[in-house]
């Protein structure tokens, strides 16, 4: 089955240790990871941010005063998905270390996760929805050559 079309803007905000994050996120891989999670064509901006910007966005838009791993701002779902995915580099790095994953594997997971959110998937609505989303993420990541992101 052919992959969907993706128009991608990949941005890096000011952050410490940017070189490691840029190295983990080559554009062609980011394109591949997102395209595998798409059910339709999309225009997506991915922005990698530091702790301060991540916290500010989470506080302003979700009323939660901490930086989270990924924020999805979904604007349209049809006929083309349009969304912004904001990933907080220090949070991603910390979680990767805690979960004994490579930085790249955790970025791939969070990009797939955010892309699914942009298409209406939600893990906070019910246990069944969370299990379905996790199973789908796991399938997509296995197709991409990554281990189950939820395996302990």
Short mmCIF file of N, CA and C in Angstrom, two decimals:
data_model
loop_
_atom_site.label_atom_id
_atom_site.label_comp_id
_atom_site.label_asym_id
_atom_site.label_seq_id
_atom_site.Cartn_x
_atom_site.Cartn_y
_atom_site.Cartn_z
N UNK A 1 0.85 -1.18 0.00
CA UNK A 1 0.00 0.00 0.00
C UNK A 1 0.90 1.24 0.00
N UNK A 2 0.66 2.19 -0.92
CA UNK A 2 1.50 3.38 -0.97
C UNK A 2 1.28 4.27 0.25
N UNK A 3 2.34 4.94 0.65
CA UNK A 3 2.24 5.86 1.78
C UNK A 3 1.61 7.16 1.33
N UNK A 4 0.99 7.84 2.26
CA UNK A 4 0.34 9.11 1.97
C UNK A 4 1.36 10.22 1.78
N UNK A 5 0.92 11.28 1.10
CA UNK A 5 1.77 12.44 0.87
C UNK A 5 1.88 13.26 2.15
N UNK A 6 3.07 13.81 2.36
CA UNK A 6 3.32 14.61 3.56
C UNK A 6 4.12 15.84 3.19
N UNK A 7 3.59 17.00 3.56
CA UNK A 7 4.35 18.24 3.50
C UNK A 7 4.84 18.49 4.93
N UNK A 8 6.15 18.50 5.11
CA UNK A 8 6.73 18.58 6.46
C UNK A 8 7.59 19.81 6.62
N UNK A 9 7.36 20.53 7.72
CA UNK A 9 8.28 21.57 8.16
C UNK A 9 8.89 21.08 9.46
N UNK A 10 10.21 20.95 9.50
CA UNK A 10 10.92 20.48 10.69
C UNK A 10 11.71 21.65 11.26
N UNK A 11 11.37 22.04 12.49
CA UNK A 11 11.98 23.22 13.11
C UNK A 11 12.62 22.86 14.44
N UNK A 12 13.71 23.54 14.74
CA UNK A 12 14.37 23.38 16.02
C UNK A 12 14.43 24.74 16.71
N UNK A 13 13.79 24.83 17.86
CA UNK A 13 13.87 26.05 18.66
C UNK A 13 15.21 26.07 19.39
N UNK A 14 15.47 27.14 20.12
CA UNK A 14 16.72 27.18 20.90
C UNK A 14 16.67 26.15 22.02
N UNK A 15 17.69 25.30 22.08
CA UNK A 15 17.76 24.31 23.15
C UNK A 15 19.19 23.85 23.35
N UNK A 16 19.47 23.46 24.59
CA UNK A 16 20.80 22.93 24.93
C UNK A 16 20.97 21.56 24.30
N UNK A 17 22.18 21.27 23.87
CA UNK A 17 22.48 19.96 23.31
C UNK A 17 21.76 19.69 22.01
N UNK A 18 21.51 20.74 21.24
CA UNK A 18 20.73 20.62 20.01
C UNK A 18 21.34 19.61 19.02
N UNK A 19 22.65 19.48 19.01
CA UNK A 19 23.30 18.60 18.02
C UNK A 19 22.82 17.15 18.16
N UNK A 20 22.66 16.67 19.38
CA UNK A 20 22.21 15.29 19.59
C UNK A 20 20.78 15.10 19.10
N UNK A 21 19.96 16.12 19.28
CA UNK A 21 18.57 16.04 18.86
C UNK A 21 18.46 16.14 17.34
N UNK A 22 19.26 17.00 16.74
CA UNK A 22 19.28 17.09 15.28
C UNK A 22 19.76 15.77 14.67
N UNK A 23 20.76 15.16 15.30
CA UNK A 23 21.30 13.90 14.79
C UNK A 23 20.26 12.77 14.89
N UNK A 24 19.42 12.80 15.92
CA UNK A 24 18.39 11.77 16.10
C UNK A 24 17.20 11.96 15.18
N UNK A 25 17.12 13.13 14.53
CA UNK A 25 15.94 13.48 13.74
C UNK A 25 16.27 13.89 12.31
N UNK A 26 16.96 13.03 11.56
CA UNK A 26 17.18 13.39 10.16
C UNK A 26 15.83 13.50 9.44
N UNK A 27 15.72 14.50 8.61
CA UNK A 27 14.45 14.81 7.94
C UNK A 27 13.83 13.60 7.25
N UNK A 28 14.63 12.81 6.54
CA UNK A 28 14.07 11.67 5.80
C UNK A 28 13.46 10.63 6.75
N UNK A 29 14.04 10.49 7.93
CA UNK A 29 13.47 9.54 8.90
C UNK A 29 12.20 10.09 9.53
N UNK A 30 12.20 11.37 9.88
CA UNK A 30 11.00 11.99 10.43
C UNK A 30 9.85 11.85 9.43
N UNK A 31 10.13 12.09 8.16
CA UNK A 31 9.11 11.93 7.10
C UNK A 31 8.58 10.49 7.10
N UNK A 32 9.48 9.54 7.15
CA UNK A 32 9.09 8.12 7.09
C UNK A 32 8.23 7.74 8.30
N UNK A 33 8.64 8.14 9.49
CA UNK A 33 7.91 7.79 10.71
C UNK A 33 6.49 8.36 10.68
N UNK A 34 6.37 9.62 10.31
CA UNK A 34 5.06 10.26 10.28
C UNK A 34 4.19 9.65 9.18
N UNK A 35 4.76 9.44 8.01
CA UNK A 35 3.97 8.90 6.89
C UNK A 35 3.40 7.52 7.23
N UNK A 36 4.13 6.73 8.00
CA UNK A 36 3.63 5.40 8.38
C UNK A 36 2.43 5.49 9.32
N UNK A 37 2.25 6.61 9.98
CA UNK A 37 1.14 6.78 10.91
C UNK A 37 -0.05 7.52 10.28
N UNK A 38 0.09 7.91 9.03
CA UNK A 38 -0.96 8.69 8.38
C UNK A 38 -1.97 7.81 7.64
N UNK A 39 -3.24 8.17 7.77
CA UNK A 39 -4.31 7.50 7.03
C UNK A 39 -4.73 8.34 5.82
N UNK A 40 -4.17 9.54 5.69
CA UNK A 40 -4.50 10.45 4.60
C UNK A 40 -3.30 11.37 4.37
N UNK A 41 -3.39 12.22 3.38
CA UNK A 41 -2.32 13.18 3.14
C UNK A 41 -2.29 14.20 4.28
N UNK A 42 -1.13 14.83 4.46
CA UNK A 42 -0.99 15.74 5.60
C UNK A 42 0.00 16.86 5.35
N UNK A 43 -0.22 17.94 6.09
CA UNK A 43 0.72 19.05 6.18
C UNK A 43 1.02 19.21 7.66
N UNK A 44 2.24 18.87 8.06
CA UNK A 44 2.58 18.84 9.48
C UNK A 44 3.86 19.63 9.73
N UNK A 45 3.82 20.43 10.78
CA UNK A 45 5.01 21.10 11.27
C UNK A 45 5.44 20.39 12.54
N UNK A 46 6.71 20.02 12.60
CA UNK A 46 7.30 19.42 13.79
C UNK A 46 8.28 20.44 14.34
N UNK A 47 8.08 20.82 15.60
CA UNK A 47 8.97 21.78 16.24
C UNK A 47 9.57 21.13 17.49
N UNK A 48 10.88 21.13 17.56
CA UNK A 48 11.60 20.60 18.70
C UNK A 48 11.97 21.79 19.58
N UNK A 49 11.54 21.74 20.84
CA UNK A 49 11.69 22.91 21.72
C UNK A 49 12.41 22.53 23.02
N UNK A 50 12.83 23.57 23.72
CA UNK A 50 13.42 23.41 25.04
C UNK A 50 12.35 23.37 26.12
N UNK A 51 12.80 23.19 27.34
CA UNK A 51 11.90 23.04 28.49
C UNK A 51 10.99 24.26 28.68
N UNK A 52 11.54 25.45 28.56
CA UNK A 52 10.76 26.66 28.80
C UNK A 52 9.61 26.81 27.80
N UNK A 53 9.91 26.65 26.51
CA UNK A 53 8.87 26.77 25.49
C UNK A 53 7.83 25.66 25.62
N UNK A 54 8.29 24.45 25.90
CA UNK A 54 7.38 23.33 26.08
C UNK A 54 6.43 23.55 27.26
N UNK A 55 6.97 24.06 28.35
CA UNK A 55 6.15 24.33 29.55
C UNK A 55 5.14 25.44 29.28
N UNK A 56 5.60 26.49 28.62
CA UNK A 56 4.72 27.62 28.31
C UNK A 56 3.55 27.17 27.43
N UNK A 57 3.82 26.41 26.40
CA UNK A 57 2.76 25.93 25.51
C UNK A 57 1.78 25.02 26.24
N UNK A 58 2.31 24.12 27.07
CA UNK A 58 1.44 23.20 27.82
C UNK A 58 0.57 23.98 28.81
N UNK A 59 1.15 25.00 29.42
CA UNK A 59 0.40 25.83 30.37
C UNK A 59 -0.68 26.63 29.63
N UNK A 60 -0.31 27.23 28.51
CA UNK A 60 -1.25 28.09 27.78
C UNK A 60 -2.40 27.30 27.16
N UNK A 61 -2.10 26.13 26.62
CA UNK A 61 -3.12 25.41 25.84
C UNK A 61 -3.78 24.25 26.57
N UNK A 62 -3.09 23.67 27.57
CA UNK A 62 -3.69 22.55 28.29
C UNK A 62 -3.87 22.87 29.77
N UNK A 63 -3.43 24.05 30.18
CA UNK A 63 -3.55 24.49 31.58
C UNK A 63 -2.84 23.54 32.54
N UNK A 64 -1.70 23.00 32.06
CA UNK A 64 -0.87 22.12 32.89
C UNK A 64 0.51 22.75 32.94
N UNK A 65 0.98 23.05 34.14
CA UNK A 65 2.19 23.84 34.32
C UNK A 65 3.46 22.97 34.39
N UNK A 66 3.72 22.25 33.32
CA UNK A 66 4.95 21.47 33.18
C UNK A 66 5.17 21.20 31.70
N UNK A 67 6.39 20.89 31.35
CA UNK A 67 6.71 20.52 29.97
C UNK A 67 6.35 19.05 29.79
N UNK A 68 5.67 18.74 28.70
CA UNK A 68 5.30 17.36 28.39
C UNK A 68 6.07 16.91 27.16
N UNK A 69 6.02 15.62 26.85
CA UNK A 69 6.84 15.11 25.75
C UNK A 69 6.37 15.59 24.38
N UNK A 70 5.07 15.51 24.10
CA UNK A 70 4.57 15.95 22.79
C UNK A 70 3.22 16.63 22.95
N UNK A 71 3.08 17.73 22.26
CA UNK A 71 1.80 18.44 22.17
C UNK A 71 1.36 18.39 20.71
N UNK A 72 0.09 18.07 20.50
CA UNK A 72 -0.45 18.02 19.15
C UNK A 72 -1.49 19.12 19.01
N UNK A 73 -1.28 19.96 18.04
CA UNK A 73 -2.25 20.98 17.68
C UNK A 73 -2.84 20.58 16.33
N UNK A 74 -4.03 20.02 16.36
CA UNK A 74 -4.66 19.55 15.13
C UNK A 74 -5.66 20.60 14.65
N UNK A 75 -5.56 20.92 13.36
CA UNK A 75 -6.39 21.98 12.80
C UNK A 75 -7.46 21.44 11.87
N UNK A 76 -7.09 20.53 10.99
CA UNK A 76 -8.08 19.89 10.12
C UNK A 76 -7.73 18.41 10.00
N UNK A 77 -8.77 17.62 9.76
CA UNK A 77 -8.57 16.18 9.56
C UNK A 77 -8.91 15.77 8.13
N UNK A 78 -9.74 16.54 7.46
CA UNK A 78 -10.15 16.20 6.09
C UNK A 78 -10.18 17.46 5.25
N UNK A 79 -9.90 17.41 3.98
CA UNK A 79 -9.42 16.24 3.27
C UNK A 79 -7.94 15.96 3.54
N UNK A 80 -7.28 16.95 4.16
CA UNK A 80 -5.86 16.82 4.49
C UNK A 80 -5.70 17.09 5.98
N UNK A 81 -4.91 16.26 6.66
CA UNK A 81 -4.59 16.51 8.06
C UNK A 81 -3.61 17.68 8.10
N UNK A 82 -3.95 18.69 8.89
CA UNK A 82 -3.00 19.78 9.14
C UNK A 82 -2.80 19.88 10.65
N UNK A 83 -1.54 19.89 11.06
CA UNK A 83 -1.26 19.87 12.50
C UNK A 83 0.16 20.35 12.77
N UNK A 84 0.34 20.79 14.01
CA UNK A 84 1.66 21.09 14.55
C UNK A 84 1.94 20.08 15.65
N UNK A 85 3.12 19.49 15.62
CA UNK A 85 3.57 18.59 16.68
C UNK A 85 4.75 19.29 17.35
N UNK A 86 4.63 19.52 18.65
CA UNK A 86 5.69 20.18 19.40
C UNK A 86 6.27 19.16 20.37
N UNK A 87 7.55 18.85 20.20
CA UNK A 87 8.21 17.87 21.06
C UNK A 87 9.25 18.58 21.92
N UNK A 88 9.19 18.32 23.21
CA UNK A 88 10.10 18.95 24.16
C UNK A 88 11.36 18.09 24.32
N UNK A 89 12.45 18.56 23.77
CA UNK A 89 13.69 17.80 23.72
C UNK A 89 14.17 17.30 25.08
N UNK A 90 14.22 18.14 26.12
CA UNK A 90 14.71 17.63 27.41
C UNK A 90 13.81 16.53 27.99
N UNK A 91 12.51 16.64 27.78
CA UNK A 91 11.58 15.62 28.29
C UNK A 91 11.78 14.32 27.50
N UNK A 92 11.88 14.41 26.19
CA UNK A 92 12.10 13.23 25.35
C UNK A 92 13.41 12.54 25.76
N UNK A 93 14.45 13.34 25.95
CA UNK A 93 15.75 12.79 26.32
C UNK A 93 15.68 12.08 27.68
N UNK A 94 15.04 12.71 28.65
CA UNK A 94 14.91 12.12 29.99
C UNK A 94 14.09 10.82 29.94
N UNK A 95 12.98 10.85 29.24
CA UNK A 95 12.14 9.65 29.14
C UNK A 95 12.87 8.51 28.42
N UNK A 96 13.60 8.83 27.37
CA UNK A 96 14.36 7.79 26.65
C UNK A 96 15.34 7.11 27.59
N UNK A 97 16.03 7.91 28.38
CA UNK A 97 17.00 7.37 29.34
C UNK A 97 16.29 6.49 30.37
N UNK A 98 15.19 6.99 30.94
CA UNK A 98 14.43 6.24 31.96
C UNK A 98 13.85 4.94 31.40
N UNK A 99 13.46 4.95 30.13
CA UNK A 99 12.84 3.78 29.50
C UNK A 99 13.86 2.89 28.79
N UNK A 100 15.13 3.23 28.91
CA UNK A 100 16.22 2.45 28.30
C UNK A 100 16.03 2.30 26.80
N UNK A 101 15.70 3.41 26.15
CA UNK A 101 15.53 3.47 24.70
C UNK A 101 16.57 4.43 24.13
N UNK A 102 16.80 4.30 22.83
CA UNK A 102 17.63 5.32 22.19
C UNK A 102 16.80 6.58 22.03
N UNK A 103 17.48 7.70 21.92
CA UNK A 103 16.80 8.97 21.70
C UNK A 103 15.98 8.90 20.42
N UNK A 104 16.55 8.31 19.39
CA UNK A 104 15.85 8.21 18.11
C UNK A 104 14.59 7.35 18.22
N UNK A 105 14.66 6.24 18.93
CA UNK A 105 13.49 5.37 19.09
C UNK A 105 12.36 6.10 19.82
N UNK A 106 12.72 6.88 20.83
CA UNK A 106 11.68 7.59 21.57
C UNK A 106 11.09 8.73 20.73
N UNK A 107 11.94 9.42 19.97
CA UNK A 107 11.40 10.44 19.05
C UNK A 107 10.45 9.80 18.04
N UNK A 108 10.83 8.67 17.48
CA UNK A 108 9.95 7.99 16.51
C UNK A 108 8.60 7.69 17.15
N UNK A 109 8.63 7.17 18.37
CA UNK A 109 7.39 6.85 19.07
C UNK A 109 6.54 8.10 19.29
N UNK A 110 7.15 9.18 19.77
CA UNK A 110 6.38 10.38 20.06
C UNK A 110 5.84 11.04 18.79
N UNK A 111 6.57 10.92 17.68
CA UNK A 111 6.07 11.45 16.41
C UNK A 111 4.89 10.63 15.90
N UNK A 112 4.97 9.32 16.02
CA UNK A 112 3.84 8.47 15.65
C UNK A 112 2.65 8.78 16.56
N UNK A 113 2.90 8.88 17.84
CA UNK A 113 1.86 9.17 18.84
C UNK A 113 1.16 10.50 18.51
N UNK A 114 1.95 11.54 18.28
CA UNK A 114 1.39 12.85 17.96
C UNK A 114 0.63 12.86 16.65
N UNK A 115 1.13 12.11 15.66
CA UNK A 115 0.46 12.02 14.37
C UNK A 115 -0.89 11.34 14.51
N UNK A 116 -0.96 10.32 15.34
CA UNK A 116 -2.26 9.67 15.57
C UNK A 116 -3.22 10.63 16.26
N UNK A 117 -2.74 11.39 17.23
CA UNK A 117 -3.60 12.40 17.88
C UNK A 117 -4.14 13.38 16.83
N UNK A 118 -3.30 13.78 15.89
CA UNK A 118 -3.72 14.74 14.85
C UNK A 118 -4.85 14.18 13.99
N UNK A 119 -5.00 12.85 14.00
CA UNK A 119 -6.04 12.21 13.21
C UNK A 119 -7.23 11.76 14.06
N UNK A 120 -7.26 12.22 15.31
CA UNK A 120 -8.42 11.95 16.14
C UNK A 120 -8.27 10.82 17.15
N UNK A 121 -7.15 10.14 17.14
CA UNK A 121 -6.93 9.09 18.15
C UNK A 121 -6.78 9.75 19.51
N UNK A 122 -7.31 9.10 20.54
CA UNK A 122 -7.23 9.67 21.89
C UNK A 122 -7.11 8.54 22.90
N UNK A 123 -6.16 8.66 23.80
CA UNK A 123 -5.94 7.63 24.82
C UNK A 123 -6.49 8.04 26.18
N UNK A 124 -7.05 9.24 26.26
CA UNK A 124 -7.56 9.73 27.54
C UNK A 124 -9.07 9.58 27.67
N UNK A 125 -9.74 9.08 26.64
CA UNK A 125 -11.19 8.96 26.65
C UNK A 125 -11.68 7.70 27.36
N UNK A 126 -10.90 6.61 27.22
CA UNK A 126 -11.29 5.35 27.87
C UNK A 126 -10.11 4.39 27.85
N UNK A 127 -10.20 3.37 28.67
CA UNK A 127 -9.16 2.33 28.68
C UNK A 127 -9.11 1.62 27.34
N UNK A 128 -10.28 1.35 26.76
CA UNK A 128 -10.33 0.68 25.45
C UNK A 128 -9.65 1.52 24.38
N UNK A 129 -9.89 2.84 24.38
CA UNK A 129 -9.25 3.72 23.41
C UNK A 129 -7.74 3.75 23.62
N UNK A 130 -7.31 3.78 24.87
CA UNK A 130 -5.88 3.78 25.17
C UNK A 130 -5.23 2.50 24.68
N UNK A 131 -5.86 1.37 24.93
CA UNK A 131 -5.31 0.08 24.50
C UNK A 131 -5.26 -0.01 22.98
N UNK A 132 -6.31 0.49 22.30
CA UNK A 132 -6.33 0.46 20.84
C UNK A 132 -5.22 1.34 20.26
N UNK A 133 -5.04 2.53 20.84
CA UNK A 133 -4.01 3.44 20.35
C UNK A 133 -2.62 2.86 20.59
N UNK A 134 -2.39 2.31 21.77
CA UNK A 134 -1.08 1.70 22.06
C UNK A 134 -0.79 0.54 21.12
N UNK A 135 -1.79 -0.30 20.85
CA UNK A 135 -1.59 -1.44 19.95
C UNK A 135 -1.25 -0.95 18.54
N UNK A 136 -1.93 0.08 18.08
CA UNK A 136 -1.68 0.62 16.75
C UNK A 136 -0.28 1.24 16.68
N UNK A 137 0.09 2.00 17.71
CA UNK A 137 1.43 2.58 17.76
C UNK A 137 2.49 1.48 17.70
N UNK A 138 2.26 0.42 18.46
CA UNK A 138 3.22 -0.69 18.50
C UNK A 138 3.36 -1.32 17.12
N UNK A 139 2.24 -1.53 16.42
CA UNK A 139 2.28 -2.11 15.07
C UNK A 139 3.05 -1.20 14.11
N UNK A 140 2.77 0.10 14.15
CA UNK A 140 3.45 1.04 13.27
C UNK A 140 4.95 1.04 13.55
N UNK A 141 5.32 1.10 14.83
CA UNK A 141 6.74 1.15 15.18
C UNK A 141 7.45 -0.15 14.81
N UNK A 142 6.79 -1.27 14.94
CA UNK A 142 7.41 -2.55 14.51
C UNK A 142 7.65 -2.54 13.01
N UNK A 143 6.67 -2.02 12.23
CA UNK A 143 6.85 -1.88 10.78
C UNK A 143 8.09 -1.04 10.46
N UNK A 144 8.37 -0.08 11.32
CA UNK A 144 9.51 0.82 11.13
C UNK A 144 10.81 0.26 11.70
N UNK A 145 10.74 -0.91 12.32
CA UNK A 145 11.94 -1.55 12.84
C UNK A 145 12.26 -1.26 14.29
N UNK A 146 11.29 -0.70 15.03
CA UNK A 146 11.50 -0.40 16.44
C UNK A 146 10.80 -1.42 17.32
N UNK A 147 11.31 -1.60 18.53
CA UNK A 147 10.69 -2.49 19.50
C UNK A 147 9.40 -1.88 20.03
N UNK A 148 8.60 -2.71 20.67
CA UNK A 148 7.36 -2.28 21.32
C UNK A 148 7.69 -1.15 22.30
N UNK A 149 7.14 0.05 22.08
CA UNK A 149 7.48 1.16 22.96
C UNK A 149 6.91 1.03 24.35
N UNK A 150 5.95 0.12 24.53
CA UNK A 150 5.30 -0.04 25.84
C UNK A 150 5.83 -1.25 26.61
N UNK A 151 6.74 -2.01 26.01
CA UNK A 151 7.31 -3.16 26.69
C UNK A 151 8.20 -2.67 27.84
N UNK A 152 8.05 -3.32 28.97
CA UNK A 152 8.82 -2.91 30.16
C UNK A 152 10.24 -3.42 30.10
#
